[in-house]
Amino acid sequence: MAQKTLQTMFIEELRDIYSAERQIIRALPKLAKAASADDLRQALETHLEETRGQVERLDKVFETLDTSSRSRGKKCEAMEGMLSEANELLDLGLSPEALDSAIIAAAQKVEHYEIASYGSAIAWALALGYNEAADILSETLEEEKNADQILNKASRTVNDTAAEQVRAA
């Protein structure tokens, strides 16, 4: 059995990220529709558009490596699990305020996974001398970090509102 190289791991990570981003594109509209807080809904809708652009950037990275995203052949099981859990939240019968808090928590799990994935991919790209790929991936990493910060900001208001509901009961 031949040993796999860092380049193999890099391509596998890109395929994983590609699958994750495609899954997110399918999941975000449902989560945005379920959100009752306007700023949360807007954040999710904005990130949906960013995610579409991130998939296009991944296609560019595959092109720079002369590797087709069509041959990705890898399903991101981790993202599938996180998004499945996010969808389960919608069926729990939570108050709108509690559901918004839960959606934020689920979205931040996704963002943190993406931040870790892109960070690793960038480090590997740089180590392998794929500077153009690293630059492209870095743009997406910054968007993911920004999305996490927007969710942090929204969580302060949403969580306070949800906690107030509990105190008032």
Tab-separated table of N, CA and C in Angstrom:
chain	number	residue	atom	x	y	z
A	1	MET	N	0.847	-1.183	0.000
A	1	MET	CA	0.000	0.000	0.000
A	1	MET	C	0.893	1.247	0.000
A	2	ALA	N	0.699	2.108	-0.970
A	2	ALA	CA	1.508	3.316	-1.077
A	2	ALA	C	1.123	4.313	0.009
A	3	GLN	N	2.130	4.981	0.547
A	3	GLN	CA	1.866	6.001	1.555
A	3	GLN	C	1.309	7.251	0.886
A	4	LYS	N	0.409	7.889	1.608
A	4	LYS	CA	-0.151	9.133	1.090
A	4	LYS	C	0.739	10.291	1.536
A	5	THR	N	0.754	11.332	0.736
A	5	THR	CA	1.613	12.473	0.997
A	5	THR	C	0.798	13.654	1.509
A	6	LEU	N	1.506	14.705	1.885
A	6	LEU	CA	0.843	15.933	2.304
A	6	LEU	C	-0.009	16.488	1.165
A	7	GLN	N	0.452	16.346	-0.054
A	7	GLN	CA	-0.336	16.806	-1.195
A	7	GLN	C	-1.656	16.040	-1.273
A	8	THR	N	-1.604	14.746	-1.031
A	8	THR	CA	-2.823	13.943	-1.024
A	8	THR	C	-3.766	14.439	0.066
A	9	MET	N	-3.218	14.709	1.249
A	9	MET	CA	-4.049	15.216	2.350
A	9	MET	C	-4.656	16.573	1.998
A	10	PHE	N	-3.871	17.413	1.348
A	10	PHE	CA	-4.353	18.730	0.946
A	10	PHE	C	-5.538	18.598	-0.007
A	11	ILE	N	-5.409	17.760	-1.011
A	11	ILE	CA	-6.503	17.556	-1.974
A	11	ILE	C	-7.717	16.969	-1.270
A	12	GLU	N	-7.499	16.018	-0.382
A	12	GLU	CA	-8.609	15.424	0.367
A	12	GLU	C	-9.313	16.470	1.231
A	13	GLU	N	-8.550	17.351	1.838
A	13	GLU	CA	-9.140	18.420	2.661
A	13	GLU	C	-9.963	19.362	1.794
A	14	LEU	N	-9.452	19.702	0.624
A	14	LEU	CA	-10.202	20.556	-0.292
A	14	LEU	C	-11.510	19.893	-0.714
A	15	ARG	N	-11.465	18.611	-0.968
A	15	ARG	CA	-12.676	17.880	-1.349
A	15	ARG	C	-13.675	17.863	-0.203
A	16	ASP	N	-13.171	17.709	1.007
A	16	ASP	CA	-14.026	17.733	2.197
A	16	ASP	C	-14.688	19.104	2.346
A	17	ILE	N	-13.895	20.150	2.213
A	17	ILE	CA	-14.420	21.512	2.327
A	17	ILE	C	-15.447	21.781	1.227
A	18	TYR	N	-15.150	21.328	0.032
A	18	TYR	CA	-16.065	21.531	-1.094
A	18	TYR	C	-17.421	20.897	-0.785
A	19	SER	N	-17.400	19.676	-0.314
A	19	SER	CA	-18.640	18.992	0.057
A	19	SER	C	-19.356	19.743	1.172
A	20	ALA	N	-18.598	20.187	2.165
A	20	ALA	CA	-19.193	20.922	3.285
A	20	ALA	C	-19.888	22.188	2.798
A	21	GLU	N	-19.221	22.943	1.949
A	21	GLU	CA	-19.806	24.194	1.450
A	21	GLU	C	-21.083	23.923	0.651
A	22	ARG	N	-21.070	22.887	-0.163
A	22	ARG	CA	-22.280	22.544	-0.939
A	22	ARG	C	-23.432	22.164	-0.006
A	23	GLN	N	-23.139	21.446	1.053
A	23	GLN	CA	-24.174	21.090	2.015
A	23	GLN	C	-24.721	22.326	2.725
A	24	ILE	N	-23.839	23.252	3.038
A	24	ILE	CA	-24.252	24.485	3.714
A	24	ILE	C	-25.185	25.292	2.818
A	25	ILE	N	-24.884	25.345	1.542
A	25	ILE	CA	-25.741	26.070	0.601
A	25	ILE	C	-27.163	25.506	0.625
A	26	ARG	N	-27.289	24.202	0.756
A	26	ARG	CA	-28.619	23.583	0.804
A	26	ARG	C	-29.316	23.823	2.148
A	27	ALA	N	-28.550	23.956	3.233
A	27	ALA	CA	-29.128	24.057	4.576
A	27	ALA	C	-29.478	25.484	5.004
A	28	LEU	N	-28.706	26.454	4.580
A	28	LEU	CA	-28.893	27.820	5.079
A	28	LEU	C	-30.272	28.421	4.810
A	29	PRO	N	-30.869	28.216	3.649
A	29	PRO	CA	-32.189	28.829	3.444
A	29	PRO	C	-33.232	28.381	4.483
A	30	LYS	N	-33.214	27.127	4.845
A	30	LYS	CA	-34.161	26.614	5.832
A	30	LYS	C	-33.907	27.221	7.212
A	31	LEU	N	-32.643	27.353	7.577
A	31	LEU	CA	-32.312	27.956	8.869
A	31	LEU	C	-32.666	29.443	8.876
A	32	ALA	N	-32.398	30.133	7.791
A	32	ALA	CA	-32.733	31.555	7.715
A	32	ALA	C	-34.239	31.759	7.817
A	33	LYS	N	-34.999	30.905	7.163
A	33	LYS	CA	-36.452	31.011	7.215
A	33	LYS	C	-36.978	30.778	8.632
A	34	ALA	N	-36.320	29.908	9.385
A	34	ALA	CA	-36.761	29.592	10.751
A	34	ALA	C	-36.375	30.664	11.762
A	35	ALA	N	-35.412	31.499	11.426
A	35	ALA	CA	-34.949	32.539	12.350
A	35	ALA	C	-36.005	33.628	12.493
A	36	SER	N	-36.240	34.048	13.731
A	36	SER	CA	-37.218	35.121	13.943
A	36	SER	C	-36.540	36.485	14.092
A	37	ALA	N	-35.301	36.514	14.559
A	37	ALA	CA	-34.574	37.776	14.710
A	37	ALA	C	-34.094	38.238	13.333
A	38	ASP	N	-34.438	39.476	12.997
A	38	ASP	CA	-34.082	40.011	11.677
A	38	ASP	C	-32.584	39.993	11.418
A	39	ASP	N	-31.776	40.371	12.435
A	39	ASP	CA	-30.335	40.417	12.219
A	39	ASP	C	-29.752	39.021	12.009
A	40	LEU	N	-30.323	38.022	12.669
A	40	LEU	CA	-29.872	36.646	12.465
A	40	LEU	C	-30.250	36.166	11.069
A	41	ARG	N	-31.483	36.410	10.676
A	41	ARG	CA	-31.930	36.000	9.344
A	41	ARG	C	-31.055	36.653	8.272
A	42	GLN	N	-30.801	37.935	8.434
A	42	GLN	CA	-29.964	38.651	7.461
A	42	GLN	C	-28.549	38.091	7.433
A	43	ALA	N	-27.997	37.769	8.595
A	43	ALA	CA	-26.644	37.210	8.659
A	43	ALA	C	-26.578	35.875	7.921
A	44	LEU	N	-27.588	35.043	8.099
A	44	LEU	CA	-27.615	33.743	7.434
A	44	LEU	C	-27.783	33.897	5.922
A	45	GLU	N	-28.635	34.819	5.511
A	45	GLU	CA	-28.834	35.047	4.079
A	45	GLU	C	-27.579	35.626	3.424
A	46	THR	N	-26.912	36.528	4.120
A	46	THR	CA	-25.666	37.099	3.611
A	46	THR	C	-24.603	36.019	3.492
A	47	HIS	N	-24.530	35.167	4.500
A	47	HIS	CA	-23.511	34.115	4.454
A	47	HIS	C	-23.818	33.078	3.376
A	48	LEU	N	-25.085	32.899	3.066
A	48	LEU	CA	-25.442	32.005	1.961
A	48	LEU	C	-24.813	32.508	0.667
A	49	GLU	N	-24.921	33.802	0.414
A	49	GLU	CA	-24.319	34.374	-0.793
A	49	GLU	C	-22.800	34.246	-0.755
A	50	GLU	N	-22.204	34.492	0.411
A	50	GLU	CA	-20.758	34.332	0.543
A	50	GLU	C	-20.345	32.889	0.260
A	51	THR	N	-21.144	31.950	0.763
A	51	THR	CA	-20.820	30.536	0.594
A	51	THR	C	-20.846	30.143	-0.876
A	52	ARG	N	-21.769	30.687	-1.618
A	52	ARG	CA	-21.785	30.425	-3.066
A	52	ARG	C	-20.480	30.896	-3.706
A	53	GLY	N	-20.014	32.052	-3.284
A	53	GLY	CA	-18.736	32.558	-3.780
A	53	GLY	C	-17.562	31.699	-3.321
A	54	GLN	N	-17.666	31.131	-2.138
A	54	GLN	CA	-16.608	30.267	-1.629
A	54	GLN	C	-16.487	28.992	-2.457
A	55	VAL	N	-17.621	28.464	-2.892
A	55	VAL	CA	-17.590	27.289	-3.772
A	55	VAL	C	-16.898	27.650	-5.088
A	56	GLU	N	-17.200	28.836	-5.616
A	56	GLU	CA	-16.538	29.275	-6.852
A	56	GLU	C	-15.033	29.405	-6.642
A	57	ARG	N	-14.633	29.907	-5.474
A	57	ARG	CA	-13.203	30.020	-5.187
A	57	ARG	C	-12.554	28.644	-5.092
A	58	LEU	N	-13.259	27.698	-4.478
A	58	LEU	CA	-12.717	26.340	-4.411
A	58	LEU	C	-12.525	25.755	-5.807
A	59	ASP	N	-13.477	26.043	-6.700
A	59	ASP	CA	-13.309	25.601	-8.088
A	59	ASP	C	-12.023	26.189	-8.685
A	60	LYS	N	-11.741	27.461	-8.364
A	60	LYS	CA	-10.509	28.093	-8.855
A	60	LYS	C	-9.275	27.408	-8.274
A	61	VAL	N	-9.348	27.049	-6.999
A	61	VAL	CA	-8.212	26.359	-6.382
A	61	VAL	C	-7.977	25.023	-7.079
A	62	PHE	N	-9.050	24.278	-7.317
A	62	PHE	CA	-8.902	23.006	-8.027
A	62	PHE	C	-8.281	23.225	-9.411
A	63	GLU	N	-8.680	24.317	-10.066
A	63	GLU	CA	-8.110	24.626	-11.384
A	63	GLU	C	-6.620	24.929	-11.282
A	64	THR	N	-6.223	25.704	-10.255
A	64	THR	CA	-4.796	26.030	-10.106
A	64	THR	C	-3.970	24.781	-9.849
A	65	LEU	N	-4.587	23.777	-9.258
A	65	LEU	CA	-3.888	22.522	-8.968
A	65	LEU	C	-4.046	21.515	-10.095
A	66	ASP	N	-4.793	21.921	-11.121
A	66	ASP	CA	-5.078	21.034	-12.245
A	66	ASP	C	-5.820	19.784	-11.776
A	67	THR	N	-6.727	20.003	-10.822
A	67	THR	CA	-7.545	18.920	-10.265
A	67	THR	C	-8.997	19.339	-10.383
A	68	SER	N	-9.818	18.485	-10.844
A	68	SER	CA	-11.226	18.803	-11.027
A	68	SER	C	-12.003	18.639	-9.729
A	69	SER	N	-12.825	19.626	-9.406
A	69	SER	CA	-13.716	19.490	-8.251
A	69	SER	C	-14.770	18.423	-8.524
A	70	ARG	N	-14.979	18.133	-9.794
A	70	ARG	CA	-15.952	17.104	-10.170
A	70	ARG	C	-15.503	15.721	-9.691
A	71	SER	N	-14.196	15.568	-9.533
A	71	SER	CA	-13.696	14.279	-9.073
A	71	SER	C	-13.498	14.268	-7.558
A	72	ARG	N	-14.237	15.135	-6.888
A	72	ARG	CA	-14.057	15.284	-5.446
A	72	ARG	C	-14.280	13.972	-4.710
A	73	GLY	N	-15.300	13.210	-5.061
A	73	GLY	CA	-15.501	11.876	-4.526
A	73	GLY	C	-15.471	11.746	-3.030
A	74	LYS	N	-15.689	12.821	-2.299
A	74	LYS	CA	-15.623	12.743	-0.847
A	74	LYS	C	-16.802	13.501	-0.260
A	75	LYS	N	-17.490	12.865	0.640
A	75	LYS	CA	-18.608	13.489	1.329
A	75	LYS	C	-18.129	13.915	2.710
A	76	CYS	N	-18.424	15.138	3.084
A	76	CYS	CA	-18.037	15.631	4.400
A	76	CYS	C	-19.044	15.122	5.436
A	77	GLU	N	-18.680	14.044	6.083
A	77	GLU	CA	-19.557	13.425	7.084
A	77	GLU	C	-19.756	14.345	8.289
A	78	ALA	N	-18.710	15.065	8.670
A	78	ALA	CA	-18.814	15.959	9.823
A	78	ALA	C	-19.866	17.044	9.576
A	79	MET	N	-19.827	17.646	8.397
A	79	MET	CA	-20.800	18.694	8.090
A	79	MET	C	-22.200	18.112	8.022
A	80	GLU	N	-22.314	16.934	7.431
A	80	GLU	CA	-23.619	16.296	7.364
A	80	GLU	C	-24.195	16.119	8.773
A	81	GLY	N	-23.360	15.704	9.709
A	81	GLY	CA	-23.811	15.533	11.086
A	81	GLY	C	-24.208	16.842	11.739
A	82	MET	N	-23.391	17.872	11.566
A	82	MET	CA	-23.713	19.170	12.172
A	82	MET	C	-25.005	19.746	11.592
A	83	LEU	N	-25.188	19.611	10.297
A	83	LEU	CA	-26.396	20.153	9.673
A	83	LEU	C	-27.620	19.315	10.017
A	84	SER	N	-27.444	18.035	10.216
A	84	SER	CA	-28.544	17.186	10.666
A	84	SER	C	-28.995	17.616	12.062
A	85	GLU	N	-28.025	17.880	12.935
A	85	GLU	CA	-28.357	18.375	14.276
A	85	GLU	C	-29.061	19.728	14.203
A	86	ALA	N	-28.608	20.597	13.320
A	86	ALA	CA	-29.245	21.910	13.159
A	86	ALA	C	-30.697	21.744	12.719
A	87	ASN	N	-30.940	20.827	11.787
A	87	ASN	CA	-32.312	20.587	11.331
A	87	ASN	C	-33.189	20.011	12.432
A	88	GLU	N	-32.613	19.186	13.294
A	88	GLU	CA	-33.374	18.622	14.408
A	88	GLU	C	-33.875	19.723	15.347
A	89	LEU	N	-33.113	20.788	15.472
A	89	LEU	CA	-33.508	21.905	16.338
A	89	LEU	C	-34.847	22.495	15.911
A	90	LEU	N	-35.082	22.477	14.606
A	90	LEU	CA	-36.292	23.085	14.068
A	90	LEU	C	-37.546	22.331	14.489
A	91	ASP	N	-37.382	21.077	14.900
A	91	ASP	CA	-38.531	20.237	15.267
A	91	ASP	C	-38.712	20.086	16.769
A	92	LEU	N	-37.975	20.850	17.570
A	92	LEU	CA	-38.044	20.696	19.019
A	92	LEU	C	-39.174	21.480	19.679
A	93	GLY	N	-39.853	22.304	18.919
A	93	GLY	CA	-40.925	23.103	19.507
A	93	GLY	C	-40.420	24.233	20.397
A	94	LEU	N	-39.238	24.742	20.088
A	94	LEU	CA	-38.652	25.827	20.871
A	94	LEU	C	-39.384	27.138	20.610
A	95	SER	N	-39.379	27.996	21.611
A	95	SER	CA	-39.911	29.344	21.398
A	95	SER	C	-39.050	30.011	20.326
A	96	PRO	N	-39.577	31.019	19.647
A	96	PRO	CA	-38.776	31.704	18.623
A	96	PRO	C	-37.439	32.214	19.166
A	97	GLU	N	-37.454	32.726	20.388
A	97	GLU	CA	-36.227	33.261	20.977
A	97	GLU	C	-35.207	32.151	21.247
A	98	ALA	N	-35.687	31.033	21.786
A	98	ALA	CA	-34.787	29.911	22.065
A	98	ALA	C	-34.292	29.288	20.762
A	99	LEU	N	-35.158	29.218	19.773
A	99	LEU	CA	-34.754	28.662	18.482
A	99	LEU	C	-33.665	29.514	17.845
A	100	ASP	N	-33.804	30.828	17.934
A	100	ASP	CA	-32.760	31.703	17.393
A	100	ASP	C	-31.424	31.435	18.078
A	101	SER	N	-31.440	31.273	19.403
A	101	SER	CA	-30.202	30.961	20.130
A	101	SER	C	-29.621	29.633	19.667
A	102	ALA	N	-30.481	28.652	19.467
A	102	ALA	CA	-30.032	27.334	19.019
A	102	ALA	C	-29.469	27.397	17.596
A	103	ILE	N	-30.104	28.178	16.731
A	103	ILE	CA	-29.611	28.332	15.358
A	103	ILE	C	-28.227	28.973	15.366
A	104	ILE	N	-28.040	29.965	16.207
A	104	ILE	CA	-26.728	30.604	16.298
A	104	ILE	C	-25.678	29.595	16.755
A	105	ALA	N	-25.998	28.805	17.776
A	105	ALA	CA	-25.040	27.812	18.268
A	105	ALA	C	-24.688	26.814	17.165
A	106	ALA	N	-25.687	26.356	16.436
A	106	ALA	CA	-25.449	25.398	15.352
A	106	ALA	C	-24.607	26.037	14.254
A	107	ALA	N	-24.919	27.285	13.913
A	107	ALA	CA	-24.169	27.979	12.861
A	107	ALA	C	-22.724	28.208	13.289
A	108	GLN	N	-22.514	28.496	14.562
A	108	GLN	CA	-21.140	28.702	15.013
A	108	GLN	C	-20.343	27.402	15.015
A	109	LYS	N	-20.981	26.280	15.291
A	109	LYS	CA	-20.285	24.994	15.170
A	109	LYS	C	-19.796	24.810	13.736
A	110	VAL	N	-20.660	25.140	12.795
A	110	VAL	CA	-20.305	25.026	11.379
A	110	VAL	C	-19.150	25.971	11.054
A	111	GLU	N	-19.245	27.212	11.504
A	111	GLU	CA	-18.189	28.193	11.225
A	111	GLU	C	-16.856	27.745	11.804
A	112	HIS	N	-16.865	27.225	13.010
A	112	HIS	CA	-15.610	26.815	13.643
A	112	HIS	C	-14.985	25.628	12.908
A	113	TYR	N	-15.816	24.725	12.418
A	113	TYR	CA	-15.315	23.618	11.609
A	113	TYR	C	-14.671	24.161	10.335
A	114	GLU	N	-15.340	25.114	9.704
A	114	GLU	CA	-14.800	25.693	8.471
A	114	GLU	C	-13.507	26.455	8.734
A	115	ILE	N	-13.464	27.196	9.819
A	115	ILE	CA	-12.251	27.944	10.160
A	115	ILE	C	-11.083	26.985	10.345
A	116	ALA	N	-11.303	25.902	11.056
A	116	ALA	CA	-10.242	24.906	11.259
A	116	ALA	C	-9.838	24.267	9.932
A	117	SER	N	-10.820	23.943	9.108
A	117	SER	CA	-10.533	23.289	7.828
A	117	SER	C	-9.753	24.203	6.892
A	118	TYR	N	-10.206	25.443	6.759
A	118	TYR	CA	-9.499	26.368	5.873
A	118	TYR	C	-8.115	26.697	6.422
A	119	GLY	N	-7.993	26.830	7.734
A	119	GLY	CA	-6.682	27.094	8.324
A	119	GLY	C	-5.687	25.991	8.001
A	120	SER	N	-6.120	24.742	8.138
A	120	SER	CA	-5.251	23.608	7.806
A	120	SER	C	-4.910	23.598	6.329
A	121	ALA	N	-5.908	23.816	5.484
A	121	ALA	CA	-5.675	23.799	4.036
A	121	ALA	C	-4.690	24.891	3.627
A	122	ILE	N	-4.808	26.056	4.235
A	122	ILE	CA	-3.887	27.153	3.915
A	122	ILE	C	-2.467	26.792	4.341
A	123	ALA	N	-2.321	26.249	5.533
A	123	ALA	CA	-0.988	25.860	6.014
A	123	ALA	C	-0.359	24.827	5.082
A	124	TRP	N	-1.149	23.857	4.651
A	124	TRP	CA	-0.630	22.832	3.750
A	124	TRP	C	-0.306	23.419	2.379
A	125	ALA	N	-1.163	24.319	1.887
A	125	ALA	CA	-0.895	24.953	0.591
A	125	ALA	C	0.430	25.709	0.635
A	126	LEU	N	0.651	26.452	1.705
A	126	LEU	CA	1.906	27.206	1.829
A	126	LEU	C	3.103	26.268	1.924
A	127	ALA	N	2.972	25.213	2.693
A	127	ALA	CA	4.074	24.255	2.836
A	127	ALA	C	4.416	23.605	1.501
A	128	LEU	N	3.397	23.394	0.680
A	128	LEU	CA	3.591	22.752	-0.620
A	128	LEU	C	3.975	23.738	-1.728
A	129	GLY	N	3.989	25.029	-1.395
A	129	GLY	CA	4.343	26.042	-2.387
A	129	GLY	C	3.196	26.459	-3.284
A	130	TYR	N	1.969	26.156	-2.889
A	130	TYR	CA	0.783	26.548	-3.663
A	130	TYR	C	0.291	27.908	-3.171
A	131	ASN	N	1.080	28.922	-3.438
A	131	ASN	CA	0.799	30.252	-2.903
A	131	ASN	C	-0.508	30.836	-3.429
A	132	GLU	N	-0.790	30.625	-4.698
A	132	GLU	CA	-2.039	31.138	-5.269
A	132	GLU	C	-3.241	30.490	-4.582
A	133	ALA	N	-3.176	29.196	-4.378
A	133	ALA	CA	-4.254	28.489	-3.685
A	133	ALA	C	-4.398	29.021	-2.263
A	134	ALA	N	-3.277	29.238	-1.596
A	134	ALA	CA	-3.316	29.761	-0.221
A	134	ALA	C	-3.973	31.133	-0.181
A	135	ASP	N	-3.662	31.974	-1.147
A	135	ASP	CA	-4.273	33.313	-1.202
A	135	ASP	C	-5.784	33.223	-1.397
A	136	ILE	N	-6.207	32.360	-2.283
A	136	ILE	CA	-7.640	32.192	-2.547
A	136	ILE	C	-8.346	31.667	-1.298
A	137	LEU	N	-7.755	30.664	-0.669
A	137	LEU	CA	-8.350	30.076	0.534
A	137	LEU	C	-8.366	31.069	1.699
A	138	SER	N	-7.358	31.932	1.754
A	138	SER	CA	-7.292	32.934	2.826
A	138	SER	C	-8.451	33.918	2.755
A	139	GLU	N	-8.864	34.248	1.553
A	139	GLU	CA	-10.011	35.141	1.395
A	139	GLU	C	-11.260	34.506	2.023
A	140	THR	N	-11.444	33.237	1.785
A	140	THR	CA	-12.590	32.532	2.366
A	140	THR	C	-12.450	32.425	3.879
A	141	LEU	N	-11.246	32.131	4.356
A	141	LEU	CA	-11.045	32.037	5.801
A	141	LEU	C	-11.459	33.337	6.490
A	142	GLU	N	-11.117	34.458	5.912
A	142	GLU	CA	-11.504	35.751	6.501
A	142	GLU	C	-13.029	35.909	6.530
A	143	GLU	N	-13.705	35.463	5.479
A	143	GLU	CA	-15.172	35.515	5.478
A	143	GLU	C	-15.757	34.638	6.575
A	144	GLU	N	-15.164	33.457	6.775
A	144	GLU	CA	-15.666	32.554	7.816
A	144	GLU	C	-15.469	33.161	9.203
A	145	LYS	N	-14.326	33.768	9.428
A	145	LYS	CA	-14.068	34.430	10.712
A	145	LYS	C	-15.038	35.586	10.919
A	146	ASN	N	-15.300	36.336	9.861
A	146	ASN	CA	-16.240	37.448	9.947
A	146	ASN	C	-17.652	36.949	10.246
A	147	ALA	N	-18.051	35.869	9.607
A	147	ALA	CA	-19.376	35.297	9.863
A	147	ALA	C	-19.498	34.882	11.320
A	148	ASP	N	-18.441	34.312	11.875
A	148	ASP	CA	-18.447	33.918	13.284
A	148	ASP	C	-18.603	35.150	14.184
A	149	GLN	N	-17.918	36.225	13.849
A	149	GLN	CA	-18.035	37.453	14.644
A	149	GLN	C	-19.449	38.043	14.567
A	150	ILE	N	-20.045	37.993	13.393
A	150	ILE	CA	-21.423	38.481	13.234
A	150	ILE	C	-22.378	37.639	14.080
A	151	LEU	N	-22.161	36.332	14.085
A	151	LEU	CA	-22.990	35.457	14.922
A	151	LEU	C	-22.766	35.747	16.405
A	152	ASN	N	-21.518	36.014	16.794
A	152	ASN	CA	-21.235	36.391	18.190
A	152	ASN	C	-22.022	37.634	18.583
A	153	LYS	N	-22.009	38.614	17.714
A	153	LYS	CA	-22.723	39.861	17.992
A	153	LYS	C	-24.230	39.612	18.086
A	154	ALA	N	-24.773	38.859	17.161
A	154	ALA	CA	-26.209	38.548	17.188
A	154	ALA	C	-26.570	37.751	18.424
A	155	SER	N	-25.673	36.890	18.872
A	155	SER	CA	-25.984	36.043	20.025
A	155	SER	C	-26.192	36.852	21.296
A	156	ARG	N	-25.503	37.953	21.432
A	156	ARG	CA	-25.676	38.762	22.647
A	156	ARG	C	-27.122	39.227	22.785
A	157	THR	N	-27.685	39.742	21.726
A	157	THR	CA	-29.069	40.209	21.757
A	157	THR	C	-30.043	39.045	21.844
A	158	VAL	N	-29.834	38.064	21.010
A	158	VAL	CA	-30.749	36.917	20.949
A	158	VAL	C	-30.757	36.158	22.270
A	159	ASN	N	-29.582	35.898	22.827
A	159	ASN	CA	-29.520	35.161	24.086
A	159	ASN	C	-30.136	35.950	25.235
A	160	ASP	N	-29.916	37.263	25.252
A	160	ASP	CA	-30.537	38.089	26.295
A	160	ASP	C	-32.054	38.036	26.197
A	161	THR	N	-32.574	38.096	24.981
A	161	THR	CA	-34.020	38.022	24.774
A	161	THR	C	-34.559	36.661	25.209
A	162	ALA	N	-33.863	35.602	24.873
A	162	ALA	CA	-34.298	34.252	25.257
A	162	ALA	C	-34.228	34.062	26.763
A	163	ALA	N	-33.207	34.603	27.401
A	163	ALA	CA	-33.075	34.506	28.861
A	163	ALA	C	-34.145	35.322	29.559
A	164	GLU	N	-34.478	36.472	29.028
A	164	GLU	CA	-35.540	37.312	29.599
A	164	GLU	C	-36.875	36.574	29.571
A	165	GLN	N	-37.106	35.836	28.505
A	165	GLN	CA	-38.323	35.047	28.403
A	165	GLN	C	-38.415	34.037	29.539
A	166	VAL	N	-37.289	33.430	29.891
A	166	VAL	CA	-37.252	32.450	30.987
A	166	VAL	C	-37.504	33.143	32.314
A	167	ARG	N	-36.852	34.296	32.519
A	167	ARG	CA	-37.015	35.021	33.793
A	167	ARG	C	-38.450	35.510	33.955
A	168	ALA	N	-39.106	35.852	32.882
A	168	ALA	CA	-40.466	36.385	32.952
A	168	ALA	C	-41.507	35.291	33.210
A	169	ALA	N	-41.125	34.057	32.966
A	169	ALA	CA	-42.084	32.949	33.116
A	169	ALA	C	-42.346	32.576	34.560
